[in-house]
Coordinates of C-alpha atoms in Angstrom, one line a residue:
Chain Z
M98 CA -9.0 0.1 4.0
H99 CA -7.3 3.6 3.5
E100 CA -10.4 5.4 2.1
M101 CA -8.9 8.7 3.4
S102 CA -5.9 8.4 1.1
L103 CA -8.1 7.4 -1.8
A104 CA -10.4 10.3 -1.2
E105 CA -7.4 12.5 -1.2
S106 CA -6.5 11.0 -4.6
V107 CA -10.0 11.8 -5.8
L108 CA -9.4 15.5 -4.8
Q109 CA -6.0 15.5 -6.5
I110 CA -7.5 14.1 -9.7
I111 CA -10.2 16.9 -9.5
Q112 CA -7.6 19.6 -9.0
D113 CA -5.4 18.3 -11.8
S114 CA -8.5 18.2 -14.1
S115 CA -9.5 21.7 -13.0
A116 CA -6.2 23.1 -14.3
A117 CA -6.5 21.2 -17.5
E118 CA -10.2 21.8 -18.2
N119 CA -10.4 25.3 -16.7
F120 CA -13.2 25.0 -14.2
Q121 CA -13.6 26.5 -10.7
R122 CA -16.5 24.7 -9.2
V123 CA -17.4 21.0 -9.0
R124 CA -21.1 20.0 -8.6
G125 CA -20.8 16.3 -8.6
V126 CA -18.3 13.5 -8.9
T127 CA -19.0 10.0 -10.2
L128 CA -16.8 7.1 -9.0
E129 CA -16.7 3.6 -10.4
I130 CA -15.9 1.2 -7.5
G131 CA -15.7 -2.5 -8.3
K132 CA -17.4 -4.9 -5.9
L133 CA -14.0 -6.7 -5.5
S134 CA -12.0 -3.5 -4.9
A135 CA -12.2 -3.6 -1.1
V136 CA -13.4 0.0 -0.9
E137 CA -16.3 0.6 1.4
P138 CA -18.6 3.0 -0.3
E139 CA -19.9 4.5 3.0
A140 CA -16.3 5.1 4.3
M141 CA -15.5 6.7 0.9
R142 CA -18.5 9.1 1.2
F143 CA -17.4 10.1 4.7
C144 CA -13.8 10.7 3.7
F145 CA -14.8 12.5 0.5
D146 CA -16.9 15.0 2.5
A147 CA -14.0 15.5 4.9
V148 CA -11.2 16.0 2.3
T149 CA -13.2 18.2 -0.1
R150 CA -14.1 20.7 2.7
G151 CA -12.5 24.1 1.7
S152 CA -11.8 22.9 -1.8
I153 CA -13.4 23.5 -5.2
A154 CA -15.4 20.3 -4.6
E155 CA -16.9 21.3 -1.3
G156 CA -20.5 20.2 -1.2
A157 CA -20.3 18.3 -4.4
T158 CA -22.6 15.2 -4.7
L159 CA -20.8 11.9 -4.8
E160 CA -22.3 9.2 -7.0
I161 CA -20.7 5.7 -6.6
I162 CA -21.4 3.2 -9.3
E163 CA -20.7 -0.3 -8.0
T164 CA -19.6 -2.6 -10.8
A165 CA -20.0 -6.4 -10.6
G166 CA -17.2 -8.8 -9.9
A167 CA -16.3 -11.5 -12.5
G168 CA -13.4 -13.9 -13.0
I169 CA -12.1 -16.9 -14.7
C170 CA -11.2 -20.2 -13.1
L171 CA -7.6 -21.2 -13.9
A172 CA -8.3 -24.8 -13.0
C173 CA -11.4 -25.5 -15.1
S174 CA -11.5 -22.4 -17.4
A175 CA -15.1 -21.5 -16.4
S176 CA -16.2 -17.9 -16.4
V177 CA -17.6 -17.1 -12.9
E178 CA -19.5 -14.3 -11.2
M179 CA -17.6 -13.3 -8.1
Q180 CA -19.2 -11.9 -5.0
E181 CA -16.0 -11.9 -3.0
K182 CA -12.4 -11.7 -4.1
Y183 CA -11.1 -14.9 -2.7
G184 CA -14.0 -17.3 -3.3
L185 CA -14.0 -20.8 -4.7
C186 CA -15.0 -21.8 -8.2
P187 CA -18.7 -22.9 -8.1
H188 CA -17.9 -25.5 -10.8
C189 CA -14.8 -27.2 -9.6
G190 CA -14.1 -25.8 -6.1
S191 CA -10.6 -24.4 -7.0
A192 CA -9.3 -21.3 -5.3
H193 CA -7.4 -20.4 -8.5
L194 CA -9.7 -17.7 -9.6
K195 CA -8.4 -14.8 -11.6
V196 CA -10.4 -11.5 -11.3
T197 CA -11.3 -10.1 -14.8
A198 CA -13.7 -7.4 -13.7
G199 CA -14.9 -5.5 -10.6
D200 CA -11.6 -4.6 -9.0
Q201 CA -11.3 -1.1 -10.4
M202 CA -11.7 2.2 -8.5
R203 CA -11.6 5.3 -10.6
V204 CA -13.1 8.7 -11.1
K205 CA -15.4 8.4 -14.1
D206 CA -16.5 12.0 -14.6
I207 CA -17.0 15.3 -12.9
A208 CA -19.9 17.7 -13.3
V209 CA -18.4 21.2 -13.3
E210 CA -19.3 24.8 -13.8
Chain O
M202 CA -10.4 11.0 9.7
C203 CA -11.0 7.6 8.1
T204 CA -13.7 5.6 9.8
T205 CA -12.2 2.3 8.8
C206 CA -8.5 2.6 9.7
G207 CA -7.9 6.1 11.0
C208 CA -5.7 7.0 8.1
G209 CA -5.4 10.5 6.6
G210 CA -3.8 13.7 7.9
H211 CA -1.1 15.8 6.4
D212 CA 1.7 15.3 8.8
A213 CA 4.1 12.6 7.8
L214 CA 7.7 13.1 9.0
I215 CA 10.5 11.6 7.0
G216 CA 13.8 11.4 8.9
G217 CA 12.3 13.8 11.4
K218 CA 11.6 16.4 8.8
R219 CA 8.5 17.5 6.9
P220 CA 9.1 16.7 3.3
T221 CA 9.3 19.7 1.0
R222 CA 10.3 18.8 -2.5
S223 CA 11.7 15.6 -3.7
K224 CA 14.5 15.8 -6.2
K225 CA 12.9 13.0 -8.1
E226 CA 9.3 14.0 -8.4
G227 CA 8.8 17.7 -8.0
P228 CA 6.2 19.1 -5.7
I229 CA 5.2 17.1 -2.7
S230 CA 2.1 15.2 -3.6
F231 CA 1.4 12.4 -1.2
R232 CA -0.9 14.5 0.8
A233 CA -2.9 16.7 -1.4
P234 CA -3.1 20.1 0.3
H235 CA -6.5 21.5 0.8
S236 CA -6.7 24.3 -1.7
V237 CA -8.3 27.5 -0.7
V238 CA -11.8 27.9 -2.3
P239 CA -11.2 30.3 -5.2
H240 CA -13.0 33.5 -4.8
H241 CA -15.9 33.3 -7.3
H242 CA -19.2 34.9 -7.9
H243 CA -22.2 32.7 -8.7
A244 CA -23.8 33.8 -11.9
P245 CA -27.6 33.7 -12.0
A246 CA -28.7 30.0 -12.3
D247 CA -29.8 30.3 -15.9
T248 CA -26.4 31.6 -17.1
V249 CA -24.2 29.1 -15.3
Q250 CA -22.4 26.9 -17.8
S251 CA -22.5 23.4 -16.4
R252 CA -20.8 20.5 -18.2
I253 CA -19.5 17.0 -17.6
V254 CA -15.7 16.4 -17.7
Q255 CA -14.8 12.8 -18.6
V256 CA -11.9 11.7 -16.4
E257 CA -11.6 7.9 -16.3
K258 CA -8.6 8.0 -13.9
D259 CA -7.7 5.2 -11.5
L260 CA -7.5 6.4 -7.8
L261 CA -4.1 4.7 -7.4
N262 CA -2.8 6.1 -10.7
K263 CA -0.6 8.7 -9.0
N264 CA 0.9 6.4 -6.5
N265 CA 1.4 3.7 -9.2
N266 CA 3.3 6.3 -11.4
L267 CA 5.5 7.4 -8.5
A268 CA 6.1 3.7 -7.7
L269 CA 7.2 3.2 -11.3
G270 CA 9.7 6.0 -10.9
N271 CA 11.1 4.4 -7.7
R272 CA 11.3 1.1 -9.5
S273 CA 13.2 2.5 -12.4
Y274 CA 15.6 4.2 -10.0
F275 CA 16.1 0.9 -8.1
A276 CA 16.7 -1.0 -11.4
A277 CA 19.3 1.7 -12.5
Q278 CA 21.0 1.2 -9.1
N279 CA 20.9 -2.6 -9.3
M280 CA 19.2 -2.6 -6.0
L281 CA 16.9 -5.3 -4.6
V282 CA 14.1 -3.7 -2.5
L283 CA 11.9 -5.7 -0.3
N284 CA 8.8 -4.3 1.4
L285 CA 8.2 -6.1 4.7
V286 CA 4.5 -6.1 5.8
S287 CA 2.7 -7.6 8.8
S288 CA 0.4 -6.9 11.7
P289 CA 2.0 -5.1 14.6
G290 CA 4.0 -7.4 16.9
S291 CA 4.8 -10.1 14.3
G292 CA 8.5 -9.6 15.0
K293 CA 9.4 -7.7 11.8
T294 CA 12.0 -5.5 13.4
T295 CA 13.7 -8.3 15.4
L296 CA 13.7 -10.4 12.2
L297 CA 15.2 -7.4 10.3
V298 CA 17.9 -6.8 12.9
R299 CA 18.9 -10.5 12.9
T300 CA 19.0 -10.4 9.0
L301 CA 21.1 -7.3 9.0
E302 CA 23.6 -8.8 11.5
M303 CA 24.0 -11.9 9.3
L304 CA 24.4 -9.9 6.0
K305 CA 26.1 -6.6 6.9
D306 CA 29.7 -7.9 6.4
K307 CA 28.8 -9.2 2.9
Q308 CA 27.1 -6.2 1.3
T309 CA 25.7 -2.7 1.5
I310 CA 22.3 -2.4 3.1
A311 CA 19.9 0.3 4.1
V312 CA 16.6 0.4 5.8
I313 CA 13.5 2.6 5.6
E314 CA 11.3 2.3 8.6
G315 CA 7.6 3.2 8.7
D316 CA 5.6 3.8 11.9
Q317 CA 2.9 6.1 13.0
Q318 CA 5.2 7.6 15.7
T319 CA 8.6 7.3 17.3
E320 CA 12.2 6.7 16.0
N321 CA 12.4 3.5 18.0
D322 CA 12.7 1.1 15.1
A323 CA 15.2 3.2 13.2
E324 CA 17.3 3.4 16.3
R325 CA 17.2 -0.4 16.7
I326 CA 18.4 -0.7 13.1
R327 CA 21.1 1.9 13.5
A328 CA 22.5 0.0 16.5
T329 CA 23.5 -2.7 14.0
G330 CA 25.6 -0.1 12.1
I331 CA 23.2 0.0 9.1
P332 CA 21.8 3.4 8.0
A333 CA 18.1 3.8 8.5
I334 CA 15.5 6.5 7.7
Q335 CA 12.4 6.7 9.9
I336 CA 9.2 7.8 8.3
N337 CA 6.5 8.7 10.8
T338 CA 3.2 8.6 9.0
G339 CA 1.3 10.5 11.8
K340 CA -2.3 9.5 11.3
G341 CA -1.5 7.6 8.1
C342 CA -1.9 3.9 8.1
H343 CA 0.6 2.9 5.3
L344 CA 3.7 4.1 3.4
D345 CA 3.2 5.3 -0.1
A346 CA 5.5 5.7 -3.1
S347 CA 5.9 9.4 -2.6
M348 CA 7.2 9.0 1.0
I349 CA 9.7 6.4 -0.3
G350 CA 10.8 8.9 -2.9
H351 CA 11.4 11.6 -0.2
A352 CA 13.2 9.1 2.0
L353 CA 15.5 8.1 -0.8
D354 CA 16.6 11.8 -1.1
Q355 CA 18.0 11.4 2.4
L356 CA 19.8 8.1 1.9
T357 CA 23.1 7.7 0.1
L358 CA 23.0 4.3 -1.5
A359 CA 25.8 2.6 -3.3
K360 CA 25.0 0.7 -6.5
G361 CA 23.9 -2.9 -5.8
S362 CA 22.6 -2.1 -2.3
L363 CA 20.0 -4.1 -0.6
L364 CA 17.1 -2.0 0.7
F365 CA 14.5 -3.2 3.2
I366 CA 11.4 -1.2 3.8
E367 CA 9.6 -2.0 7.0
N368 CA 6.0 -0.9 6.4
V369 CA 3.6 0.3 9.1
G370 CA 2.3 -2.7 11.1
N371 CA -1.1 -3.1 9.4
L372 CA -2.4 -6.1 7.4
V373 CA -4.9 -4.0 5.4
C374 CA -3.8 -0.7 3.9
P375 CA -0.2 -1.3 2.8
A376 CA -1.4 -4.1 0.4
A377 CA -2.8 -1.6 -2.1
F378 CA 0.1 0.8 -2.2
D379 CA 3.0 -0.1 -4.5
L380 CA 6.3 1.4 -3.3
G381 CA 8.3 0.3 -6.3
E382 CA 9.6 -2.8 -4.4
A383 CA 10.7 -6.1 -6.1
A384 CA 8.4 -8.0 -3.7
K385 CA 6.3 -7.7 -0.6
V386 CA 7.3 -10.1 2.1
V387 CA 4.5 -10.8 4.6
V388 CA 5.6 -11.8 8.1
L389 CA 3.1 -14.0 10.1
S390 CA 4.0 -15.1 13.5
V391 CA 2.8 -18.4 15.1
T392 CA 1.4 -16.4 18.1
E393 CA -1.3 -15.1 15.7
G394 CA -4.2 -17.1 14.3
E395 CA -3.8 -19.6 11.5
D396 CA -6.7 -17.9 9.7
K397 CA -5.0 -14.5 9.3
P398 CA -4.5 -15.1 5.6
L399 CA -8.2 -15.6 5.2
K400 CA -9.1 -12.6 7.4
Y401 CA -6.7 -10.3 5.6
P402 CA -6.5 -11.9 2.1
D403 CA -5.4 -8.8 0.2
M404 CA -2.0 -8.7 1.9
F405 CA -1.3 -12.4 1.5
S406 CA -2.4 -12.2 -2.1
A407 CA -0.1 -9.2 -2.7
A408 CA 3.0 -10.9 -1.1
R409 CA 5.4 -13.1 -2.9
L410 CA 6.9 -14.6 0.2
M411 CA 5.5 -15.4 3.6
L412 CA 7.8 -15.7 6.6
L413 CA 6.3 -17.8 9.4
N414 CA 8.1 -16.3 12.3
K415 CA 8.6 -17.2 16.0
C416 CA 8.6 -20.9 15.2
D417 CA 10.7 -21.6 18.3
L418 CA 7.5 -21.0 20.3
L419 CA 5.6 -23.8 18.5
P420 CA 6.1 -26.4 21.3
Y421 CA 4.2 -24.1 23.6
L422 CA 1.3 -23.3 21.3
T423 CA -1.6 -25.0 19.5
F424 CA -0.8 -23.2 16.3
D425 CA -1.4 -25.5 13.3
V426 CA 1.4 -24.8 10.8
E427 CA -0.1 -26.9 7.9
L428 CA -3.4 -25.1 8.3
A429 CA -1.8 -21.6 8.2
I430 CA 0.1 -22.6 5.0
A431 CA -3.0 -24.1 3.4
N432 CA -4.9 -20.8 4.2
A433 CA -2.1 -18.7 2.7
R434 CA -2.1 -20.8 -0.4
R435 CA -5.9 -20.6 -0.7
V436 CA -5.7 -16.8 -1.2
N437 CA -2.4 -17.0 -3.1
P438 CA -1.6 -20.3 -4.7
N439 CA 1.9 -19.2 -5.7
I440 CA 3.1 -17.7 -2.4
E441 CA 6.5 -19.0 -1.2
I442 CA 6.7 -19.9 2.5
I443 CA 9.7 -20.1 4.9
Q444 CA 9.4 -21.1 8.5
L445 CA 11.9 -19.5 10.8
S446 CA 12.7 -18.0 14.1
A447 CA 14.5 -14.7 14.4
T448 CA 15.2 -15.5 18.0
N449 CA 17.0 -18.9 17.7
G450 CA 18.1 -18.5 14.1
A451 CA 16.3 -21.6 12.7
G452 CA 15.3 -21.1 9.0
M453 CA 17.3 -17.9 8.7
D454 CA 19.7 -19.4 6.2
E455 CA 16.8 -20.3 3.9
W456 CA 15.6 -16.7 4.1
L457 CA 19.0 -15.4 3.3
N458 CA 19.3 -17.8 0.4
W459 CA 15.9 -16.5 -0.9
I460 CA 17.3 -12.9 -0.8
S461 CA 20.5 -14.0 -2.7
R462 CA 18.4 -15.7 -5.4
E463 CA 16.2 -12.5 -5.8
Q464 CA 19.4 -10.4 -6.0
A465 CA 20.8 -12.7 -8.7
T466 CA 17.5 -12.5 -10.6
A467 CA 17.3 -8.6 -10.2
N468 CA 20.8 -8.2 -11.7

């Protein structure tokens, strides 16, 4: 999906943070991308490099921490690991799974100088 | 440019103009401008102060906040806002034109049209007598909350208006971008595959209502309606579904009743 827009959001967050935290140069950015968030890490890397060119984050390293997916089955109440967002409950086969973890996409921290 | 969907760029046009500053939200923000690298001198490596800044900010945070602003504005204006989404060619604009023709004598309506290029859709809407603002996203693959904020600056809307937003034809990207609407309405046409909800689950999961369009063509197709409905409910057990045809009008009353019910709930 739309990784370019999301990479622009990353840059915007960096720029907002730069004003608040008073830094001029970014060395590295750590993102937390949930396994169920539908962001392709490779597409994100490509777009991050493209949108940061000419900015204070040009050349910064991008670390992506992929977090695991988990959910709860609304039919049988089992807690389940989720590899995909719209899977079936491995216990009862229901499609009524509610995602409880692994759908986030956020900037965790920035290494600055 | 995005390898996945070609989105990106800095050249959206709203009502034929480049947005400058929205009355509602201050500086333009939906396309972060590339800032110029500040002139700086690298200190010798051993004196450079490096530190980690904890951020913990969601990537959609900004869009979600702008969407919240739009939503409060819509609530204050007693407006029902529906975000129509689908793949290209599902018949969204034809459906919208038919809907407007049936509703325009009963209430105030406006339309925001989203496409990569051309004013064609807005012109089709204006031909019904309903005001329409065209947003051209350029290379962008979806509308976002900021574009809607800018478009609202160009629309004069009476209290209690009904606003349709026709999103860019794309079953992937618009799913993630809240515009401040009351509901996403996904249009699936019977000339597409029954498995579209499984192939593009985020959109069918984000939608409250699915309109199964072009049902007048069913006698000529092998499309399995029950299978398409089962697939939609597999990714979204709560989705409401209406079968209709914008061409022959079948099912349109049910769709208009759904809108009336939503308006009653919104007010």
